[in-house]
Amino acid sequence: MEKLLKELQQAALQRETRRHFFQTCSTGLGAMALGSFLSSCGWGGSQTAPAAGLAGPTEPMTPRPAQFSPKAKRVIYIHMAGSPSQLELFDYKPELVKYHGRDCPQELLEGKKFAFIRGIPKMLGPQGKFAQYGQSGAWLSDYLPHLQGVVDEISFLKAMHTDQFNHAPAQLLMHTGSARLGRPSIGSWVTYGLGSENDDLPGFVVLASGGKQPDAGKSVWGSGFLPTVYQGVQCRTDGDPVLYVSDPAGMNRDIRKQTIDAITEINQQAYNEVNDPEILTRISQYELAFRMQMSVPDAMDIKSEPQYIMDLYGADPNVGSFARNCLLARRLVERGVRFVQLFDWGWDTHGTSADGALEIGLKNKCRESDQAVAGLLKDLKQRGLLDDTLVVWGGEFGRTPMQENRDGLTLPFMGRDHHLDAFTVWMAGGGVRKGFSYGETDDIGYYGVKDKVHVHDLHATILHLLGFDHEQLTYPFQGRSFRLTDVAGKVVKPILA
């Protein structure tokens, strides 16, 4: 009896809520209020689908055609969190050797802000030994011996620049087009525009290595104001790939399916009442989670790969690593995953410790990753996947041509501070030119002097290769249409094949 009285009291209270008033008001006030609310979030009225007619609310991940014929169908984006030094890897500056150990000229410091440099730092020559490789004659250092063998597959963007010199905002800008929280990541925009080719796997998968998450946190693969069905799904490389993917003890698959069906029915009734798109996301994710019980363990189990493939990547099937993640990335795109994001932490080389030293830590990070990246390009190519898979490699900014100091003191190891005016990103496959270098920096690698590329330009180019006009891939939110490139960006046409 006590339980029944509590239920009656709860029902009476619900009839006094604003939601009940709006739902039952005969004047239409409830519909107007709901329509106003939903339209401010990009939904409601006649617009029951995202902008440009890209997706319907009932099937958010259904595969959809691009706006025009794409060169790439999927993306593997490799982010080296912390930002590797372009001056040790790709951007050969023999003139910088001449200035090694000298005081930095004052004109390079005036009006500049640095994350850590104070006073007058010393110039720092490149620590790697450079040579030209491949038919393209691309310059690479001895830090990357394996990449030397696939350099003719790559287009280098040598004069990249950004607006941010601290890790978290720079990572947000690189992956969401904004240095502030709340914008959708590029992987979310891609799955919003194209949907997924596999009903049993997420359209956007994230794999992290290096022992830590990116400085900007999980917002770099978040969906922002897009429906959360488009956010990245982080998979673990040890244990269950996704937490709770296995059935709990005492519950078999049939019982779990009945549970999901019941939850879906309740959620569908709720959606019919309030038309909230997040309820559709909830329905979709419950159903996807059930299907993932079978598909994810198979996709993430690299022990079925032959030994020669393991050797190609330098991967150990029993140990989580960047190399293992590169192999998993190939397996995922092979199964129709639209966007795979690899984050590898530990590329911040300030010179404050051996791990953060150009001559030690950077070498070690290259040793851990170089073979795997080269192996990924070779493996995609031999399987016929590289032609329509776009691979992107880079950090969030560059490194200075002067050695970092702090409070005017020389640090114990060789290191470089954050630098926003010049860095290198490279792309391969998916419609970009092979064996090509675009953009130049000055004699010491401080400024871009030719064919500069901003982060927004990189985003516009990636979307173009996937078949989208970056100005037309939009989503209405809070009264205006937003896009990945904000109000800027142009396609870097010279690197297109």
PDB file of C-alpha atoms in Angstrom, residues 33-278:
ATOM      1  CA  ALA A  33       7.703  26.249 -27.116  1.00  0.00           C
ATOM      2  CA  LEU A  34       9.028  22.841 -28.134  1.00  0.00           C
ATOM      3  CA  GLY A  35       9.527  23.937 -31.735  1.00  0.00           C
ATOM      4  CA  SER A  36      11.446  27.007 -30.635  1.00  0.00           C
ATOM      5  CA  PHE A  37      13.672  24.952 -28.372  1.00  0.00           C
ATOM      6  CA  LEU A  38      14.419  22.282 -30.948  1.00  0.00           C
ATOM      7  CA  SER A  39      15.074  24.750 -33.748  1.00  0.00           C
ATOM      8  CA  SER A  40      17.689  26.484 -31.602  1.00  0.00           C
ATOM      9  CA  CYS A  41      19.466  23.130 -31.390  1.00  0.00           C
ATOM     10  CA  GLY A  42      19.190  22.537 -35.105  1.00  0.00           C
ATOM     11  CA  TRP A  43      16.056  20.382 -35.061  1.00  0.00           C
ATOM     12  CA  GLY A  44      12.320  20.784 -35.270  1.00  0.00           C
ATOM     13  CA  GLY A  45       9.764  22.216 -37.655  1.00  0.00           C
ATOM     14  CA  SER A  46      10.294  21.079 -41.203  1.00  0.00           C
ATOM     15  CA  GLN A  47      13.966  20.446 -40.500  1.00  0.00           C
ATOM     16  CA  THR A  48      13.880  16.974 -38.981  1.00  0.00           C
ATOM     17  CA  ALA A  49      17.273  16.167 -40.511  1.00  0.00           C
ATOM     18  CA  PRO A  50      20.705  17.759 -40.358  1.00  0.00           C
ATOM     19  CA  ALA A  51      21.479  20.580 -42.760  1.00  0.00           C
ATOM     20  CA  ALA A  52      21.849  20.007 -46.484  1.00  0.00           C
ATOM     21  CA  GLY A  53      19.566  16.965 -46.326  1.00  0.00           C
ATOM     22  CA  LEU A  54      22.446  14.750 -45.258  1.00  0.00           C
ATOM     23  CA  ALA A  55      20.735  12.456 -42.789  1.00  0.00           C
ATOM     24  CA  GLY A  56      17.341  11.607 -41.436  1.00  0.00           C
ATOM     25  CA  PRO A  57      16.819  11.466 -37.685  1.00  0.00           C
ATOM     26  CA  THR A  58      15.640   7.854 -37.680  1.00  0.00           C
ATOM     27  CA  GLU A  59      18.773   6.502 -39.410  1.00  0.00           C
ATOM     28  CA  PRO A  60      21.651   8.783 -38.383  1.00  0.00           C
ATOM     29  CA  MET A  61      24.461   6.435 -39.469  1.00  0.00           C
ATOM     30  CA  THR A  62      22.986   5.223 -42.763  1.00  0.00           C
ATOM     31  CA  PRO A  63      25.627   5.478 -45.546  1.00  0.00           C
ATOM     32  CA  ARG A  64      25.035   8.605 -47.599  1.00  0.00           C
ATOM     33  CA  PRO A  65      26.558   9.920 -50.813  1.00  0.00           C
ATOM     34  CA  ALA A  66      28.913  12.864 -50.679  1.00  0.00           C
ATOM     35  CA  GLN A  67      28.101  16.160 -52.367  1.00  0.00           C
ATOM     36  CA  PHE A  68      30.360  15.253 -55.290  1.00  0.00           C
ATOM     37  CA  SER A  69      32.507  12.314 -56.372  1.00  0.00           C
ATOM     38  CA  PRO A  70      35.064  11.692 -53.606  1.00  0.00           C
ATOM     39  CA  LYS A  71      38.667  10.581 -53.946  1.00  0.00           C
ATOM     40  CA  ALA A  72      38.722   9.180 -50.402  1.00  0.00           C
ATOM     41  CA  LYS A  73      36.091   7.043 -48.700  1.00  0.00           C
ATOM     42  CA  ARG A  74      37.663   6.893 -45.252  1.00  0.00           C
ATOM     43  CA  VAL A  75      40.348   8.549 -43.108  1.00  0.00           C
ATOM     44  CA  ILE A  76      43.096   7.403 -40.752  1.00  0.00           C
ATOM     45  CA  TYR A  77      44.284  10.469 -38.832  1.00  0.00           C
ATOM     46  CA  ILE A  78      47.516   9.948 -36.867  1.00  0.00           C
ATOM     47  CA  HIS A  79      48.112  12.650 -34.268  1.00  0.00           C
ATOM     48  CA  MET A  80      51.439  12.799 -32.445  1.00  0.00           C
ATOM     49  CA  ALA A  81      50.302  14.598 -29.294  1.00  0.00           C
ATOM     50  CA  GLY A  82      52.843  17.108 -28.039  1.00  0.00           C
ATOM     51  CA  SER A  83      54.093  17.924 -31.558  1.00  0.00           C
ATOM     52  CA  PRO A  84      57.226  16.411 -33.070  1.00  0.00           C
ATOM     53  CA  SER A  85      59.959  18.765 -34.241  1.00  0.00           C
ATOM     54  CA  GLN A  86      59.768  19.316 -37.985  1.00  0.00           C
ATOM     55  CA  LEU A  87      63.396  20.544 -37.906  1.00  0.00           C
ATOM     56  CA  GLU A  88      64.619  17.107 -36.795  1.00  0.00           C
ATOM     57  CA  LEU A  89      62.401  15.107 -39.158  1.00  0.00           C
ATOM     58  CA  PHE A  90      61.264  16.786 -42.390  1.00  0.00           C
ATOM     59  CA  ASP A  91      62.263  20.428 -42.799  1.00  0.00           C
ATOM     60  CA  TYR A  92      65.983  20.340 -43.639  1.00  0.00           C
ATOM     61  CA  LYS A  93      67.722  23.633 -42.815  1.00  0.00           C
ATOM     62  CA  PRO A  94      71.505  23.492 -43.434  1.00  0.00           C
ATOM     63  CA  GLU A  95      71.732  27.228 -42.736  1.00  0.00           C
ATOM     64  CA  LEU A  96      70.563  26.583 -39.190  1.00  0.00           C
ATOM     65  CA  VAL A  97      73.728  24.562 -38.593  1.00  0.00           C
ATOM     66  CA  LYS A  98      75.803  27.713 -39.105  1.00  0.00           C
ATOM     67  CA  TYR A  99      73.946  29.519 -36.329  1.00  0.00           C
ATOM     68  CA  HIS A 100      74.096  26.671 -33.820  1.00  0.00           C
ATOM     69  CA  GLY A 101      75.060  27.949 -30.362  1.00  0.00           C
ATOM     70  CA  ARG A 102      74.805  31.640 -31.217  1.00  0.00           C
ATOM     71  CA  ASP A 103      72.490  34.036 -29.427  1.00  0.00           C
ATOM     72  CA  CYS A 104      69.108  34.285 -31.123  1.00  0.00           C
ATOM     73  CA  PRO A 105      68.828  37.536 -33.141  1.00  0.00           C
ATOM     74  CA  GLN A 106      66.646  40.078 -31.387  1.00  0.00           C
ATOM     75  CA  GLU A 107      64.381  40.532 -34.423  1.00  0.00           C
ATOM     76  CA  LEU A 108      63.176  36.933 -34.014  1.00  0.00           C
ATOM     77  CA  LEU A 109      62.044  37.645 -30.449  1.00  0.00           C
ATOM     78  CA  GLU A 110      60.469  41.095 -30.647  1.00  0.00           C
ATOM     79  CA  GLY A 111      56.683  40.990 -30.386  1.00  0.00           C
ATOM     80  CA  LYS A 112      56.661  37.204 -30.024  1.00  0.00           C
ATOM     81  CA  LYS A 113      55.075  35.117 -27.312  1.00  0.00           C
ATOM     82  CA  PHE A 114      56.492  31.735 -26.400  1.00  0.00           C
ATOM     83  CA  ALA A 115      55.203  29.079 -24.052  1.00  0.00           C
ATOM     84  CA  PHE A 116      58.455  28.895 -22.056  1.00  0.00           C
ATOM     85  CA  ILE A 117      61.378  30.756 -23.665  1.00  0.00           C
ATOM     86  CA  ARG A 118      62.533  33.786 -21.695  1.00  0.00           C
ATOM     87  CA  GLY A 119      65.444  36.108 -22.292  1.00  0.00           C
ATOM     88  CA  ILE A 120      67.866  35.409 -25.153  1.00  0.00           C
ATOM     89  CA  PRO A 121      67.955  31.731 -26.174  1.00  0.00           C
ATOM     90  CA  LYS A 122      70.655  30.057 -28.258  1.00  0.00           C
ATOM     91  CA  MET A 123      70.049  28.927 -31.825  1.00  0.00           C
ATOM     92  CA  LEU A 124      69.871  25.156 -32.212  1.00  0.00           C
ATOM     93  CA  GLY A 125      70.940  23.290 -35.330  1.00  0.00           C
ATOM     94  CA  PRO A 126      69.111  20.140 -36.511  1.00  0.00           C
ATOM     95  CA  GLN A 127      69.974  17.047 -34.499  1.00  0.00           C
ATOM     96  CA  GLY A 128      69.099  14.551 -37.216  1.00  0.00           C
ATOM     97  CA  LYS A 129      71.215  13.751 -40.282  1.00  0.00           C
ATOM     98  CA  PHE A 130      69.307  14.515 -43.475  1.00  0.00           C
ATOM     99  CA  ALA A 131      69.448  13.012 -46.948  1.00  0.00           C
ATOM    100  CA  GLN A 132      67.185  12.801 -49.992  1.00  0.00           C
ATOM    101  CA  TYR A 133      65.126   9.672 -50.644  1.00  0.00           C
ATOM    102  CA  GLY A 134      62.925   8.177 -53.330  1.00  0.00           C
ATOM    103  CA  GLN A 135      62.356   9.380 -56.852  1.00  0.00           C
ATOM    104  CA  SER A 136      60.863  12.544 -55.387  1.00  0.00           C
ATOM    105  CA  GLY A 137      64.107  13.401 -53.605  1.00  0.00           C
ATOM    106  CA  ALA A 138      62.285  14.260 -50.393  1.00  0.00           C
ATOM    107  CA  TRP A 139      64.458  15.260 -47.444  1.00  0.00           C
ATOM    108  CA  LEU A 140      64.142  13.043 -44.379  1.00  0.00           C
ATOM    109  CA  SER A 141      66.331  12.571 -41.336  1.00  0.00           C
ATOM    110  CA  ASP A 142      67.881   9.386 -40.049  1.00  0.00           C
ATOM    111  CA  TYR A 143      65.274   9.429 -37.278  1.00  0.00           C
ATOM    112  CA  LEU A 144      62.795   7.926 -39.799  1.00  0.00           C
ATOM    113  CA  PRO A 145      64.577   5.082 -41.650  1.00  0.00           C
ATOM    114  CA  HIS A 146      61.391   3.167 -42.464  1.00  0.00           C
ATOM    115  CA  LEU A 147      59.462   6.169 -43.767  1.00  0.00           C
ATOM    116  CA  GLN A 148      62.302   6.718 -46.218  1.00  0.00           C
ATOM    117  CA  GLY A 149      61.106   3.638 -48.104  1.00  0.00           C
ATOM    118  CA  VAL A 150      57.568   4.958 -48.677  1.00  0.00           C
ATOM    119  CA  VAL A 151      58.318   8.661 -49.086  1.00  0.00           C
ATOM    120  CA  ASP A 152      57.116   8.588 -52.706  1.00  0.00           C
ATOM    121  CA  GLU A 153      53.574   7.931 -51.459  1.00  0.00           C
ATOM    122  CA  ILE A 154      53.522  11.133 -49.398  1.00  0.00           C
ATOM    123  CA  SER A 155      52.561  14.785 -49.895  1.00  0.00           C
ATOM    124  CA  PHE A 156      54.265  17.087 -47.384  1.00  0.00           C
ATOM    125  CA  LEU A 157      52.757  20.376 -46.243  1.00  0.00           C
ATOM    126  CA  LYS A 158      55.918  22.171 -45.145  1.00  0.00           C
ATOM    127  CA  ALA A 159      54.506  25.610 -44.255  1.00  0.00           C
ATOM    128  CA  MET A 160      51.635  24.753 -41.926  1.00  0.00           C
ATOM    129  CA  HIS A 161      50.706  27.377 -39.351  1.00  0.00           C
ATOM    130  CA  THR A 162      48.205  27.654 -36.512  1.00  0.00           C
ATOM    131  CA  ASP A 163      46.820  30.241 -34.090  1.00  0.00           C
ATOM    132  CA  GLN A 164      47.617  28.472 -30.813  1.00  0.00           C
ATOM    133  CA  PHE A 165      50.916  27.627 -29.088  1.00  0.00           C
ATOM    134  CA  ASN A 166      49.621  25.744 -26.026  1.00  0.00           C
ATOM    135  CA  HIS A 167      48.758  22.081 -26.314  1.00  0.00           C
ATOM    136  CA  ALA A 168      45.085  21.891 -25.331  1.00  0.00           C
ATOM    137  CA  PRO A 169      43.760  24.806 -27.432  1.00  0.00           C
ATOM    138  CA  ALA A 170      46.052  23.871 -30.334  1.00  0.00           C
ATOM    139  CA  GLN A 171      44.773  20.281 -30.291  1.00  0.00           C
ATOM    140  CA  LEU A 172      41.191  21.517 -30.168  1.00  0.00           C
ATOM    141  CA  LEU A 173      41.839  23.801 -33.141  1.00  0.00           C
ATOM    142  CA  MET A 174      43.504  20.995 -35.078  1.00  0.00           C
ATOM    143  CA  HIS A 175      40.622  18.591 -34.511  1.00  0.00           C
ATOM    144  CA  THR A 176      37.518  20.751 -34.135  1.00  0.00           C
ATOM    145  CA  GLY A 177      38.393  23.950 -36.007  1.00  0.00           C
ATOM    146  CA  SER A 178      38.096  25.986 -32.802  1.00  0.00           C
ATOM    147  CA  ALA A 179      40.380  26.523 -29.815  1.00  0.00           C
ATOM    148  CA  ARG A 180      37.331  26.573 -27.531  1.00  0.00           C
ATOM    149  CA  LEU A 181      35.388  23.629 -26.182  1.00  0.00           C
ATOM    150  CA  GLY A 182      32.044  22.693 -27.667  1.00  0.00           C
ATOM    151  CA  ARG A 183      32.680  22.214 -31.395  1.00  0.00           C
ATOM    152  CA  PRO A 184      32.379  18.850 -33.183  1.00  0.00           C
ATOM    153  CA  SER A 185      35.578  17.033 -34.089  1.00  0.00           C
ATOM    154  CA  ILE A 186      36.516  16.394 -37.696  1.00  0.00           C
ATOM    155  CA  GLY A 187      35.670  12.695 -37.306  1.00  0.00           C
ATOM    156  CA  SER A 188      32.188  13.660 -36.121  1.00  0.00           C
ATOM    157  CA  TRP A 189      31.705  15.971 -39.118  1.00  0.00           C
ATOM    158  CA  VAL A 190      32.775  13.172 -41.468  1.00  0.00           C
ATOM    159  CA  THR A 191      30.404  10.589 -40.010  1.00  0.00           C
ATOM    160  CA  TYR A 192      27.622  13.207 -39.894  1.00  0.00           C
ATOM    161  CA  GLY A 193      28.148  13.809 -43.593  1.00  0.00           C
ATOM    162  CA  LEU A 194      28.775  10.259 -44.819  1.00  0.00           C
ATOM    163  CA  GLY A 195      27.334   7.905 -42.211  1.00  0.00           C
ATOM    164  CA  SER A 196      28.943   4.506 -41.702  1.00  0.00           C
ATOM    165  CA  GLU A 197      29.606   1.575 -44.031  1.00  0.00           C
ATOM    166  CA  ASN A 198      29.368  -1.003 -41.240  1.00  0.00           C
ATOM    167  CA  ASP A 199      26.202  -1.469 -39.171  1.00  0.00           C
ATOM    168  CA  ASP A 200      28.045  -3.458 -36.503  1.00  0.00           C
ATOM    169  CA  LEU A 201      30.931  -1.092 -35.751  1.00  0.00           C
ATOM    170  CA  PRO A 202      31.082   2.588 -34.805  1.00  0.00           C
ATOM    171  CA  GLY A 203      31.622   4.949 -37.723  1.00  0.00           C
ATOM    172  CA  PHE A 204      34.302   6.858 -35.786  1.00  0.00           C
ATOM    173  CA  VAL A 205      36.835   4.906 -33.692  1.00  0.00           C
ATOM    174  CA  VAL A 206      39.624   6.310 -31.500  1.00  0.00           C
ATOM    175  CA  LEU A 207      42.784   4.441 -30.450  1.00  0.00           C
ATOM    176  CA  ALA A 208      45.206   6.041 -27.980  1.00  0.00           C
ATOM    177  CA  SER A 209      48.747   5.076 -27.021  1.00  0.00           C
ATOM    178  CA  GLY A 210      51.668   6.585 -25.129  1.00  0.00           C
ATOM    179  CA  GLY A 211      50.188   6.160 -21.676  1.00  0.00           C
ATOM    180  CA  LYS A 212      48.187   9.397 -21.491  1.00  0.00           C
ATOM    181  CA  GLN A 213      45.200  11.059 -23.116  1.00  0.00           C
ATOM    182  CA  PRO A 214      45.644  14.194 -25.280  1.00  0.00           C
ATOM    183  CA  ASP A 215      46.003  17.447 -23.324  1.00  0.00           C
ATOM    184  CA  ALA A 216      42.633  18.634 -24.644  1.00  0.00           C
ATOM    185  CA  GLY A 217      40.981  15.468 -23.339  1.00  0.00           C
ATOM    186  CA  LYS A 218      38.236  13.562 -25.077  1.00  0.00           C
ATOM    187  CA  SER A 219      36.798  16.746 -26.564  1.00  0.00           C
ATOM    188  CA  VAL A 220      39.156  16.232 -29.517  1.00  0.00           C
ATOM    189  CA  TRP A 221      36.935  13.359 -30.622  1.00  0.00           C
ATOM    190  CA  GLY A 222      33.666  14.702 -29.205  1.00  0.00           C
ATOM    191  CA  SER A 223      30.567  15.518 -31.235  1.00  0.00           C
ATOM    192  CA  GLY A 224      30.041  19.023 -29.812  1.00  0.00           C
ATOM    193  CA  PHE A 225      26.596  20.267 -30.781  1.00  0.00           C
ATOM    194  CA  LEU A 226      26.064  17.449 -33.285  1.00  0.00           C
ATOM    195  CA  PRO A 227      23.970  14.525 -32.035  1.00  0.00           C
ATOM    196  CA  THR A 228      26.181  12.357 -29.854  1.00  0.00           C
ATOM    197  CA  VAL A 229      25.766   9.376 -32.184  1.00  0.00           C
ATOM    198  CA  TYR A 230      28.560  11.000 -34.213  1.00  0.00           C
ATOM    199  CA  GLN A 231      31.166  11.218 -31.449  1.00  0.00           C
ATOM    200  CA  GLY A 232      34.259   9.023 -31.495  1.00  0.00           C
ATOM    201  CA  VAL A 233      34.202   5.690 -29.668  1.00  0.00           C
ATOM    202  CA  GLN A 234      37.475   5.051 -27.868  1.00  0.00           C
ATOM    203  CA  CYS A 235      38.516   1.405 -27.935  1.00  0.00           C
ATOM    204  CA  ARG A 236      40.987  -0.045 -25.475  1.00  0.00           C
ATOM    205  CA  THR A 237      43.996  -2.036 -26.645  1.00  0.00           C
ATOM    206  CA  ASP A 238      44.121  -4.254 -23.531  1.00  0.00           C
ATOM    207  CA  GLY A 239      41.278  -6.386 -22.168  1.00  0.00           C
ATOM    208  CA  ASP A 240      37.815  -5.909 -23.642  1.00  0.00           C
ATOM    209  CA  PRO A 241      38.102  -3.390 -26.513  1.00  0.00           C
ATOM    210  CA  VAL A 242      35.027  -1.622 -25.122  1.00  0.00           C
ATOM    211  CA  LEU A 243      33.983  -1.822 -21.477  1.00  0.00           C
ATOM    212  CA  TYR A 244      31.015  -4.139 -20.822  1.00  0.00           C
ATOM    213  CA  VAL A 245      31.075  -5.521 -24.372  1.00  0.00           C
ATOM    214  CA  SER A 246      30.891  -9.009 -22.861  1.00  0.00           C
ATOM    215  CA  ASP A 247      27.662 -10.363 -21.389  1.00  0.00           C
ATOM    216  CA  PRO A 248      27.483 -10.127 -17.585  1.00  0.00           C
ATOM    217  CA  ALA A 249      27.628 -13.363 -15.621  1.00  0.00           C
ATOM    218  CA  GLY A 250      24.269 -15.096 -15.646  1.00  0.00           C
ATOM    219  CA  MET A 251      22.919 -13.202 -18.660  1.00  0.00           C
ATOM    220  CA  ASN A 252      22.951 -14.816 -22.089  1.00  0.00           C
ATOM    221  CA  ARG A 253      22.673 -13.063 -25.438  1.00  0.00           C
ATOM    222  CA  ASP A 254      18.942 -13.777 -25.856  1.00  0.00           C
ATOM    223  CA  ILE A 255      18.073 -12.174 -22.519  1.00  0.00           C
ATOM    224  CA  ARG A 256      20.226  -9.169 -23.362  1.00  0.00           C
ATOM    225  CA  LYS A 257      18.449  -8.805 -26.723  1.00  0.00           C
ATOM    226  CA  GLN A 258      15.046  -8.832 -25.002  1.00  0.00           C
ATOM    227  CA  THR A 259      16.312  -6.154 -22.608  1.00  0.00           C
ATOM    228  CA  ILE A 260      17.522  -3.971 -25.487  1.00  0.00           C
ATOM    229  CA  ASP A 261      14.189  -4.405 -27.311  1.00  0.00           C
ATOM    230  CA  ALA A 262      12.274  -3.283 -24.219  1.00  0.00           C
ATOM    231  CA  ILE A 263      14.514  -0.252 -23.707  1.00  0.00           C
ATOM    232  CA  THR A 264      14.170   0.653 -27.395  1.00  0.00           C
ATOM    233  CA  GLU A 265      10.375   0.537 -27.173  1.00  0.00           C
ATOM    234  CA  ILE A 266      10.398   2.875 -24.167  1.00  0.00           C
ATOM    235  CA  ASN A 267      12.820   5.264 -25.864  1.00  0.00           C
ATOM    236  CA  GLN A 268      10.746   5.263 -29.065  1.00  0.00           C
ATOM    237  CA  GLN A 269       7.649   6.231 -27.101  1.00  0.00           C
ATOM    238  CA  ALA A 270       9.604   9.050 -25.471  1.00  0.00           C
ATOM    239  CA  TYR A 271      10.838  10.261 -28.864  1.00  0.00           C
ATOM    240  CA  ASN A 272       7.303  10.237 -30.274  1.00  0.00           C
ATOM    241  CA  GLU A 273       6.279  12.535 -27.419  1.00  0.00           C
ATOM    242  CA  VAL A 274       9.104  15.103 -27.425  1.00  0.00           C
ATOM    243  CA  ASN A 275      10.978  14.601 -30.727  1.00  0.00           C
ATOM    244  CA  ASP A 276      14.361  14.959 -29.010  1.00  0.00           C
ATOM    245  CA  PRO A 277      17.137  13.753 -31.387  1.00  0.00           C
ATOM    246  CA  GLU A 278      19.269  12.605 -28.456  1.00  0.00           C
TER     247      GLU A 278
END
